[in-house]
XYZ file of N, CA, C and O in Angstrom:
348
model
N -29.079 0.061 -8.218
C -29.989 -0.517 -7.247
C -29.576 -0.067 -5.864
O -28.397 -0.049 -5.532
N -30.533 0.279 -5.068
C -30.280 0.711 -3.695
C -30.632 -0.438 -2.753
O -31.742 -0.949 -2.786
N -29.680 -0.855 -1.955
C -29.887 -1.952 -1.035
C -30.204 -1.420 0.351
O -29.733 -0.352 0.744
N -30.977 -2.165 1.093
C -31.297 -1.775 2.466
C -30.049 -1.907 3.326
O -29.268 -2.841 3.181
N -29.857 -0.947 4.197
C -28.709 -0.981 5.105
C -29.147 -1.667 6.382
O -30.025 -1.195 7.094
N -28.549 -2.798 6.655
C -28.868 -3.577 7.851
C -27.838 -3.297 8.931
O -26.695 -2.964 8.637
N -28.214 -3.447 10.190
C -27.213 -3.278 11.244
C -26.113 -4.327 11.096
O -26.388 -5.464 10.715
N -24.888 -3.945 11.365
C -23.785 -4.887 11.191
C -23.851 -6.045 12.175
O -24.235 -5.869 13.326
N -23.471 -7.199 11.707
C -23.413 -8.373 12.576
C -22.033 -8.459 13.216
O -21.088 -7.815 12.765
N -21.924 -9.252 14.251
C -20.615 -9.442 14.890
C -19.614 -10.051 13.922
O -18.440 -9.685 13.927
N -20.059 -10.984 13.078
C -19.155 -11.608 12.112
C -18.644 -10.580 11.103
O -17.457 -10.579 10.763
N -19.520 -9.693 10.647
C -19.091 -8.659 9.706
C -18.102 -7.705 10.355
O -17.129 -7.278 9.722
N -18.318 -7.363 11.617
C -17.379 -6.476 12.313
C -16.030 -7.143 12.532
O -14.981 -6.505 12.403
N -16.026 -8.438 12.873
C -14.751 -9.166 13.026
C -14.015 -9.234 11.695
O -12.793 -9.060 11.640
N -14.748 -9.471 10.613
C -14.130 -9.530 9.283
C -13.543 -8.180 8.904
O -12.414 -8.096 8.403
N -14.299 -7.112 9.145
C -13.800 -5.769 8.840
C -12.569 -5.447 9.680
O -11.595 -4.876 9.181
N -12.595 -5.811 10.950
C -11.459 -5.557 11.829
C -10.209 -6.303 11.360
O -9.102 -5.751 11.350
N -10.399 -7.545 10.954
C -9.270 -8.335 10.454
C -8.714 -7.737 9.158
O -7.498 -7.616 8.986
N -9.605 -7.331 8.260
C -9.170 -6.734 6.989
C -8.416 -5.431 7.232
O -7.387 -5.161 6.593
N -8.884 -4.619 8.171
C -8.197 -3.363 8.470
C -6.855 -3.612 9.156
O -5.897 -2.862 8.946
N -6.757 -4.655 9.959
C -5.469 -5.014 10.555
C -4.455 -5.419 9.503
O -3.291 -5.012 9.555
N -4.906 -6.206 8.528
C -4.018 -6.575 7.419
C -3.609 -5.361 6.605
O -2.464 -5.246 6.164
N -4.536 -4.432 6.381
C -4.215 -3.224 5.610
C -3.157 -2.390 6.324
O -2.209 -1.901 5.698
N -3.293 -2.232 7.637
C -2.300 -1.475 8.398
C -0.942 -2.158 8.410
O 0.096 -1.509 8.282
N -0.946 -3.489 8.544
C 0.322 -4.230 8.531
C 0.990 -4.136 7.164
O 2.210 -3.963 7.070
N 0.191 -4.231 6.103
C 0.746 -4.105 4.755
C 1.343 -2.720 4.538
O 2.431 -2.585 3.980
N 0.637 -1.677 4.978
C 1.155 -0.316 4.826
C 2.449 -0.140 5.601
O 3.381 0.518 5.136
N 2.533 -0.731 6.779
C 3.746 -0.615 7.584
C 4.919 -1.330 6.911
O 6.050 -0.848 6.943
N 4.645 -2.475 6.285
C 5.710 -3.200 5.592
C 6.097 -2.560 4.266
O 7.209 -2.758 3.768
N 5.189 -1.792 3.671
C 5.457 -1.183 2.363
C 6.434 -0.017 2.450
O 7.082 0.324 1.465
N 6.549 0.595 3.626
C 7.453 1.736 3.795
C 8.768 1.232 4.361
O 8.794 0.606 5.412
N 9.864 1.495 3.657
C 11.157 0.973 4.128
C 11.632 1.675 5.399
O 11.287 2.815 5.665
N 12.407 0.938 6.179
C 13.030 1.483 7.375
C 14.529 1.278 7.237
O 14.953 0.168 6.974
N 15.374 2.263 7.341
C 15.070 3.647 7.668
C 14.269 4.326 6.551
O 14.134 3.788 5.470
N 13.770 5.515 6.857
C 12.854 6.189 5.949
C 13.492 6.435 4.589
O 14.697 6.616 4.461
N 12.648 6.428 3.576
C 13.085 6.693 2.205
C 13.312 8.189 2.066
O 12.408 8.990 2.271
N 14.524 8.599 1.728
C 14.884 10.006 1.664
C 15.304 10.374 0.246
O 15.986 9.600 -0.427
N 14.873 11.551 -0.194
C 15.302 12.030 -1.506
C 16.793 12.364 -1.473
O 17.322 12.774 -0.441
N 17.472 12.205 -2.601
C 18.881 12.617 -2.632
C 18.995 14.137 -2.518
O 18.012 14.857 -2.693
N 20.201 14.619 -2.217
C 20.391 16.062 -2.061
C 20.196 16.808 -3.375
O 19.766 17.950 -3.384
N 20.521 16.142 -4.504
C 20.332 16.776 -5.816
C 19.647 15.804 -6.765
O 19.971 14.618 -6.790
N 18.696 16.337 -7.546
C 18.023 15.568 -8.582
C 18.249 16.281 -9.900
O 17.852 17.438 -10.063
N 18.936 15.615 -10.830
C 19.300 16.202 -12.128
C 20.062 17.504 -11.954
O 19.865 18.470 -12.675
N 20.913 17.550 -10.940
C 21.744 18.715 -10.689
C 21.032 19.834 -9.942
O 21.617 20.867 -9.675
N 19.783 19.663 -9.616
C 19.014 20.691 -8.915
C 18.882 20.279 -7.453
O 18.483 19.166 -7.142
N 19.223 21.207 -6.573
C 19.133 20.933 -5.134
C 17.654 20.835 -4.723
O 16.839 21.662 -5.098
N 17.328 19.797 -3.950
C 15.950 19.595 -3.499
C 15.906 19.669 -1.977
O 16.898 19.382 -1.303
N 14.757 20.075 -1.420
C 14.660 20.150 0.044
C 14.703 18.755 0.664
O 14.353 17.769 0.007
N 15.136 18.665 1.908
C 15.165 17.355 2.568
C 13.739 16.852 2.790
O 12.965 17.432 3.554
N 13.379 15.807 2.102
C 12.032 15.242 2.178
C 12.155 13.749 2.346
O 12.976 13.113 1.698
N 11.327 13.196 3.210
C 11.330 11.753 3.383
C 9.906 11.259 3.626
O 9.029 12.012 4.033
N 9.686 10.007 3.332
C 8.393 9.376 3.561
C 8.524 8.507 4.805
O 9.352 7.607 4.858
N 7.706 8.796 5.777
C 7.776 8.096 7.052
C 6.557 7.194 7.207
O 5.469 7.512 6.738
N 6.727 6.063 7.862
C 5.597 5.146 8.049
C 4.526 5.738 8.962
O 3.366 5.341 8.895
N 4.883 6.710 9.800
C 3.886 7.351 10.655
C 2.901 8.203 9.848
O 1.841 8.567 10.333
N 3.244 8.521 8.622
C 2.342 9.230 7.720
C 1.580 8.257 6.828
O 0.378 8.384 6.634
N 2.277 7.269 6.300
C 1.683 6.362 5.324
C 0.654 5.428 5.956
O -0.424 5.207 5.394
N 0.937 4.872 7.110
C 0.048 3.881 7.727
C -1.341 4.452 8.022
O -2.341 3.847 7.625
N -1.483 5.617 8.672
C -2.838 6.122 8.911
C -3.588 6.487 7.631
O -4.793 6.259 7.529
N -2.888 7.039 6.642
C -3.546 7.401 5.387
C -4.026 6.146 4.660
O -5.180 6.063 4.221
N -3.163 5.153 4.545
C -3.535 3.923 3.853
C -4.633 3.176 4.615
O -5.583 2.663 4.021
N -4.544 3.131 5.931
C -5.553 2.442 6.741
C -6.901 3.151 6.658
O -7.952 2.500 6.604
N -6.898 4.470 6.637
C -8.142 5.218 6.504
C -8.803 4.978 5.160
O -10.026 4.831 5.064
N -7.988 4.924 4.105
C -8.521 4.638 2.776
C -9.079 3.211 2.725
O -10.168 2.977 2.195
N -8.360 2.278 3.305
C -8.831 0.887 3.331
C -10.116 0.773 4.139
O -11.013 0.000 3.785
N -10.242 1.556 5.208
C -11.441 1.531 6.041
C -12.671 1.928 5.229
O -13.730 1.315 5.352
N -12.529 2.935 4.375
C -13.649 3.340 3.527
C -14.094 2.200 2.628
O -15.291 1.922 2.500
N -13.150 1.533 1.995
C -13.485 0.447 1.080
C -14.076 -0.760 1.818
O -15.030 -1.372 1.354
N -13.503 -1.102 2.961
C -14.004 -2.254 3.725
C -15.417 -1.977 4.225
O -16.309 -2.818 4.109
N -15.655 -0.791 4.774
C -16.992 -0.458 5.273
C -18.003 -0.419 4.135
O -19.143 -0.837 4.295
N -17.600 0.093 2.980
C -18.499 0.129 1.824
C -18.797 -1.285 1.343
O -19.934 -1.605 1.007
N -17.782 -2.144 1.327
C -17.979 -3.523 0.893
C -18.898 -4.280 1.852
O -19.732 -5.077 1.428
N -18.750 -4.047 3.147
C -19.588 -4.707 4.149
C -20.976 -4.064 4.246
O -21.806 -4.527 5.013
N -21.196 -2.986 3.500
C -22.487 -2.296 3.459
C -22.863 -1.728 4.832
O -24.018 -1.762 5.242
N -21.858 -1.193 5.545
C -22.121 -0.553 6.823
C -22.666 0.845 6.568
O -22.253 1.511 5.631
N -23.575 1.331 7.418
C -24.084 2.701 7.240
C -22.989 3.726 7.530
O -22.052 3.470 8.293
N -23.122 4.911 6.925
C -22.110 5.959 7.105
C -22.078 6.486 8.534
O -21.039 6.945 8.999
N -23.194 6.409 9.250
C -23.238 6.924 10.613
C -23.141 5.809 11.658
O -23.668 5.923 12.759
N -22.435 4.747 11.320
C -22.287 3.605 12.215
C -21.547 4.004 13.488
O -20.474 4.595 13.431
N -22.125 3.706 14.622
C -21.494 3.984 15.913
C -20.855 2.682 16.402
O -21.547 1.736 16.769
N -19.532 2.651 16.396
C -18.819 1.434 16.772
C -18.607 1.310 18.272
O -18.169 0.263 18.740
N -18.926 2.348 19.045
C -18.672 2.325 20.483
C -19.397 1.180 21.183
O -18.872 0.580 22.106
N -20.614 0.841 20.729
C -21.342 -0.224 21.405
C -20.790 -1.611 21.098
O -21.157 -2.576 21.748
N -19.886 -1.700 20.144
C -19.293 -2.990 19.796
C -17.920 -3.199 20.447
O -17.289 -4.221 20.255
N -17.424 -2.206 21.202
C -16.127 -2.335 21.853
C -16.180 -3.361 22.969
O -17.167 -3.464 23.688
N -15.101 -4.093 23.117
C -14.989 -5.066 24.208
C -14.188 -4.438 25.327
O -13.075 -3.967 25.126
N -14.723 -4.418 26.510
C -14.011 -3.837 27.652
C -13.449 -4.902 28.525
O -13.854 -5.868 28.828
């Protein structure tokens, strides 16, 4: 079934903003500090120095959450959020 896309309400935008804030906070808490680093050897094989940093995980996780939240709120794909900014 195809539903009509209605312009977002202020309540829906506040809800989406709150959900995205929680998603970003969760992603930030999910990555340990200091960064998670691979050991120098895995099963006797030397591995390159690799680590997972929260500066990588938070934007990726928040962007993924944004897609799901916007889809759940039934926002249009070409939604312009600039007119909803508070100055």
